[in-house]
C-alpha positions as a printed Julia matrix, in Angstrom:
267×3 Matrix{Float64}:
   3.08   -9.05  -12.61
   1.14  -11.44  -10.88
  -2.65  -10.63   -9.65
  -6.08  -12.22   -8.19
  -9.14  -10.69   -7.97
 -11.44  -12.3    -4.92
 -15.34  -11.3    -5.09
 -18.0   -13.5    -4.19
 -19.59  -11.87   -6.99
 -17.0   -13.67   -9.47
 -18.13  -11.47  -12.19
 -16.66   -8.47  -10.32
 -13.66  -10.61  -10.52
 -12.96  -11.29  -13.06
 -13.94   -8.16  -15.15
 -11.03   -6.81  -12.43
  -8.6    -9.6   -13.86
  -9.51   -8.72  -17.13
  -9.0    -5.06  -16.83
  -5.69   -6.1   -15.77
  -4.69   -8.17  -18.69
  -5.69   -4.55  -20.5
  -3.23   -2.7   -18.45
  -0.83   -5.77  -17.91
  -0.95   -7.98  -21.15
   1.94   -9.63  -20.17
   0.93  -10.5   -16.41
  -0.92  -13.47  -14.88
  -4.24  -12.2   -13.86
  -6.31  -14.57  -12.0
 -10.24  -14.22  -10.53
 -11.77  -16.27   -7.34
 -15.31  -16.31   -6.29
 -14.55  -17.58   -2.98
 -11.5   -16.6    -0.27
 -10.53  -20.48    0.25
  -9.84  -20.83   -3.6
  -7.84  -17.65   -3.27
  -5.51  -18.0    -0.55
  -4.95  -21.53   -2.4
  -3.55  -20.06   -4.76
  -2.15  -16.99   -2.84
   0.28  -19.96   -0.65
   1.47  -21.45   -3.94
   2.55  -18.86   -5.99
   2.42  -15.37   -4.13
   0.74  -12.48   -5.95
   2.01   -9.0    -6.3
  -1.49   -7.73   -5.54
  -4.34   -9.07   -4.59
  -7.79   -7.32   -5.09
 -10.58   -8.44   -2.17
 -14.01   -7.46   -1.98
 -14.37   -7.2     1.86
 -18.04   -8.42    2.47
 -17.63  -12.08    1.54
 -19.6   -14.96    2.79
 -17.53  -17.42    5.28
 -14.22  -15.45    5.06
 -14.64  -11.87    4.83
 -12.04   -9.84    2.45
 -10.69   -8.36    6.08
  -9.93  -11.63    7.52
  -8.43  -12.7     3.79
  -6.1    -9.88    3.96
  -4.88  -10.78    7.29
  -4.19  -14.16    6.17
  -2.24  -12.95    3.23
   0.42  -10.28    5.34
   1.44  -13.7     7.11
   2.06  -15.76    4.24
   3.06  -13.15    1.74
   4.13   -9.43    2.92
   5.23   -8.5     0.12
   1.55   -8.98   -1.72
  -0.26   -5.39   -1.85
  -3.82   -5.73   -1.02
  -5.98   -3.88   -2.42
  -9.76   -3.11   -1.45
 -12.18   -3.22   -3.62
 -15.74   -2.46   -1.97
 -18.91   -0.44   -2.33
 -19.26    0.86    1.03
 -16.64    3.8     2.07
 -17.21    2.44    5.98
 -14.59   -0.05    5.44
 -12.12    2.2     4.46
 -10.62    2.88    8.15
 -10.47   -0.83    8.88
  -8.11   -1.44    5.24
  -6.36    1.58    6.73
  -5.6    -0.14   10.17
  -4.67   -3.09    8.39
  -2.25   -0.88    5.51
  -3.3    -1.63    3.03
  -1.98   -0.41   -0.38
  -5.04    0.98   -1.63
  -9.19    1.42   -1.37
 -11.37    1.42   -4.48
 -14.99    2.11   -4.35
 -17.17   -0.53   -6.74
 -17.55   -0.39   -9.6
 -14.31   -0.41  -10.59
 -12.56    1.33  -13.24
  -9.27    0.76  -15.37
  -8.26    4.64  -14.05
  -8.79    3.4   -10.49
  -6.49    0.21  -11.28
  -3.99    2.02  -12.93
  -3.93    5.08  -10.14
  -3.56    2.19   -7.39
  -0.83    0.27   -9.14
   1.22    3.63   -9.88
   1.23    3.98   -5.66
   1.63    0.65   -4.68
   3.17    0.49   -1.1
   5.38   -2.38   -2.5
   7.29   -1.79   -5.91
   6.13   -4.36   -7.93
   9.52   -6.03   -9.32
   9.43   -7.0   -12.45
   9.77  -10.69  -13.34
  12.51  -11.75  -15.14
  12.11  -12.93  -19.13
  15.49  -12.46  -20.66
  18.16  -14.43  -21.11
  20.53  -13.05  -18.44
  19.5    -9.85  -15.92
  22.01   -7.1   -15.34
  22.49   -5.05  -12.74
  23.74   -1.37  -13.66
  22.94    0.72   -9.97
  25.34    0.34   -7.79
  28.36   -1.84   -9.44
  27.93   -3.64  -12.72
  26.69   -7.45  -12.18
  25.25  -10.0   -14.67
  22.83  -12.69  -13.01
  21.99  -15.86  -15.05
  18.4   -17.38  -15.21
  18.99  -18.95  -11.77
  19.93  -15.76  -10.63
  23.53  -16.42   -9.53
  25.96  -13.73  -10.34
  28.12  -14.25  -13.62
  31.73  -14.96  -12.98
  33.57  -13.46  -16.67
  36.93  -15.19  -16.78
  38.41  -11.87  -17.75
  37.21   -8.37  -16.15
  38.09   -6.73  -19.46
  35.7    -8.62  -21.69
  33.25   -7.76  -18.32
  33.84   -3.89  -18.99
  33.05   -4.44  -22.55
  29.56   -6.0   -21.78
  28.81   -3.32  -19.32
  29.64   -0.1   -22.23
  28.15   -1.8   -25.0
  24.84   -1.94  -22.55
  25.41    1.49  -21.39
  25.27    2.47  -24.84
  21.47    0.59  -25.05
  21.73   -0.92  -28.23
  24.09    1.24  -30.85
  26.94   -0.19  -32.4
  30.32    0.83  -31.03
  33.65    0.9   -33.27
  36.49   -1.49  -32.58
  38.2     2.18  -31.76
  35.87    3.14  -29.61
  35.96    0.39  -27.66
  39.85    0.48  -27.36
  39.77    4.35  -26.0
  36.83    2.94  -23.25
  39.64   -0.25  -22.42
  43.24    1.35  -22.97
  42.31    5.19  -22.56
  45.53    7.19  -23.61
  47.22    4.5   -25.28
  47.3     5.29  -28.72
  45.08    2.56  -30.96
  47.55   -0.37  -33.14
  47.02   -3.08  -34.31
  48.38   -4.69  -31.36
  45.48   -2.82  -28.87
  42.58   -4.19  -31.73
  44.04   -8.09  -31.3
  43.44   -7.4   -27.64
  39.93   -6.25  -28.1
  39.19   -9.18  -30.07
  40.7   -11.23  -27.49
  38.22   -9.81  -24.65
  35.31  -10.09  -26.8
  35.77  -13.7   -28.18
  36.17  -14.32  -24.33
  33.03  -12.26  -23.59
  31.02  -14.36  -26.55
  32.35  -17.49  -24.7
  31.6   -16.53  -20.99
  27.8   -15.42  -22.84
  27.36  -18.78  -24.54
  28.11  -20.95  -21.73
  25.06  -19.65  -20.23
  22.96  -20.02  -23.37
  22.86  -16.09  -23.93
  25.41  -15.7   -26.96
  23.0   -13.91  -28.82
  23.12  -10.68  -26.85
  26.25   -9.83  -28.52
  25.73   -7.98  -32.4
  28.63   -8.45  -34.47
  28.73   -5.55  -37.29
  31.49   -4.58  -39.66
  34.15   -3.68  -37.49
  31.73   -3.02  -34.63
  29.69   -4.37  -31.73
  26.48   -4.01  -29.49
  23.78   -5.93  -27.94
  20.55   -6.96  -28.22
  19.06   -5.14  -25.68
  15.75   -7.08  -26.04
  17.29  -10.39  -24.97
  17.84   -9.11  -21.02
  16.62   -7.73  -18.22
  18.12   -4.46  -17.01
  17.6    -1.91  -14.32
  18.8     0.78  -16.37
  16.66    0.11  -19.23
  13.45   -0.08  -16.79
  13.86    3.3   -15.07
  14.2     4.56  -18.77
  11.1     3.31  -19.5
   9.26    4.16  -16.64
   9.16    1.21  -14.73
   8.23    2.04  -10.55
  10.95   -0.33   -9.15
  13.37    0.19  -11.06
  13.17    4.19  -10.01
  12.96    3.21   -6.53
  16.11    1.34   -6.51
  17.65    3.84   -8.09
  19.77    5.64   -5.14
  22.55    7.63   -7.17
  24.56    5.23   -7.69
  25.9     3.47  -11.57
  28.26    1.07  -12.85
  30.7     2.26   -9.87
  33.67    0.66  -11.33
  33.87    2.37  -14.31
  34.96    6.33  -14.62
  33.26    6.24  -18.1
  29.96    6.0   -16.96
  30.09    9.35  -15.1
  28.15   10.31  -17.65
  25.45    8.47  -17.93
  25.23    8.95  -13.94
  25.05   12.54  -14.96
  22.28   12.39  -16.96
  20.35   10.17  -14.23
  20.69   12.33  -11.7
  19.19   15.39  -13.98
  15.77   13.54  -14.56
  13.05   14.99  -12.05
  12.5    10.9   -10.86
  15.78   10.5    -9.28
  15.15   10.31   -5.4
């Protein structure tokens, strides 16, 4: 996530940013003591939320905010003031939240858990995959992986459905061939699909999401960036874009659409 934290009181600032790096330690947290310097920076690289003090000298944390909704929409602003006056004008201008001074990390962390714009996360894998809805793989350019067979694609999409445990060469033949009865012949073809799967993966720099084991396979579940893995674990976009819907293409993962549908986040 991506923050500033305007005060003319730069102080307040950045004690905000670095209550952020606290809740966020893997975020960009950055703290102004002027608007100017702010919107700057808010044109170049376009925060997820942006914390404004309202009574500013020159540019007022009002007039900041209405700068920002032009350039970036998508920011949330969040006020951050000690006079509860102001709170009707953030309210005309919808703002994402209101916090009275002084600030707390509870009062950063109850405003980030409403934001009015899910906060999506920014990617740091090696590939990002897509399991609501169908069953994509984007690269780091984020241009949806063609897999020169739709086999070896199926195979990548189980082995992440299963999140990280090892899956037999048999089991992977009943999830490709269902009621055909496992041979040798069935086991060459699984090795076929996954040496093509290793190739499509390594042309993108990304081979080592696959785990070879004895007899078995998985991934490395650390190495991407997955929707499925994010609602898991929490994560408030990833349960918003959530809408009933998983791995459509594949009857298999009925299941695991099952089990989504039971937890008390889903819709």
């Amino acid at each position: 996530m991506l923050t500033i934290s305007c005060d003319d009181q730069v102080n307040v600032a950045e004690e905000i940013a670095r209550m952020m790096g606290e809740i966020d330690p893997a975020g960009k947290h950055v703290a102004f003591g002027n608007a100017p310097d702010a919107l700057k920076y808010t044109k170049e690289n376009l925060p997820d939320v942006a914390w404004l003090d309202i009574e500013m000298p020159g540019m007022s944390g009002l007039e900041f905010a209405m700068e920002i909704k032009k350039i970036s929409p998508k920011t949330n602003i969040i006020f951050v003031t000690g006079h509860e006056k102001f709170a009707y004008q953030s309210m005309q201008l919808h703002a994402s939240g209101f916090i009275l001074k002084p600030a707390t990390i509870e009062a950063l962390r109850r405003e980030l858990d409403n934001l009015r714009v899910p906060v999506k996360k920014r990617s740091t894998g090696l590939l990002r995959v897509q399991c609501f809805g169908n069953f994509e793989v984007f690269d780091k350019n984020d241009q949806a992986v063609n897999f020169k067979r739709s086999r070896s694609k199926e195979l990548l999409a189980y082995m992440v459905d299963r999140r990280g445990a090892m899956c037999s060469a048999g089991e992977l033949c009943g999830i490709l061939f269902e009621d055909r009865e496992e041979d040798s012949a069935l086991k060459k073809q699984l090795r076929v699909f996954m040496s093509s799967l290793r190739d499509d993966l390594s042309k993108l720099g990304a081979g080592n999401i696959l785990v070879k084991g004895w007899n078995a396979y998985g991934v490395d579940c650390s190495l991407m960036d997955c929707d499925y893995y994010d609602y898991l674990k929490g994560d408030s976009y990833a349960i918003n874009s959530f809408l009933g819907e998983y791995m459509l293409q594949y009857s298999w993962a009925e299941m695991t659409l099952g089990e989504l549908l039971m937890k008390p986040e889903s819709f």
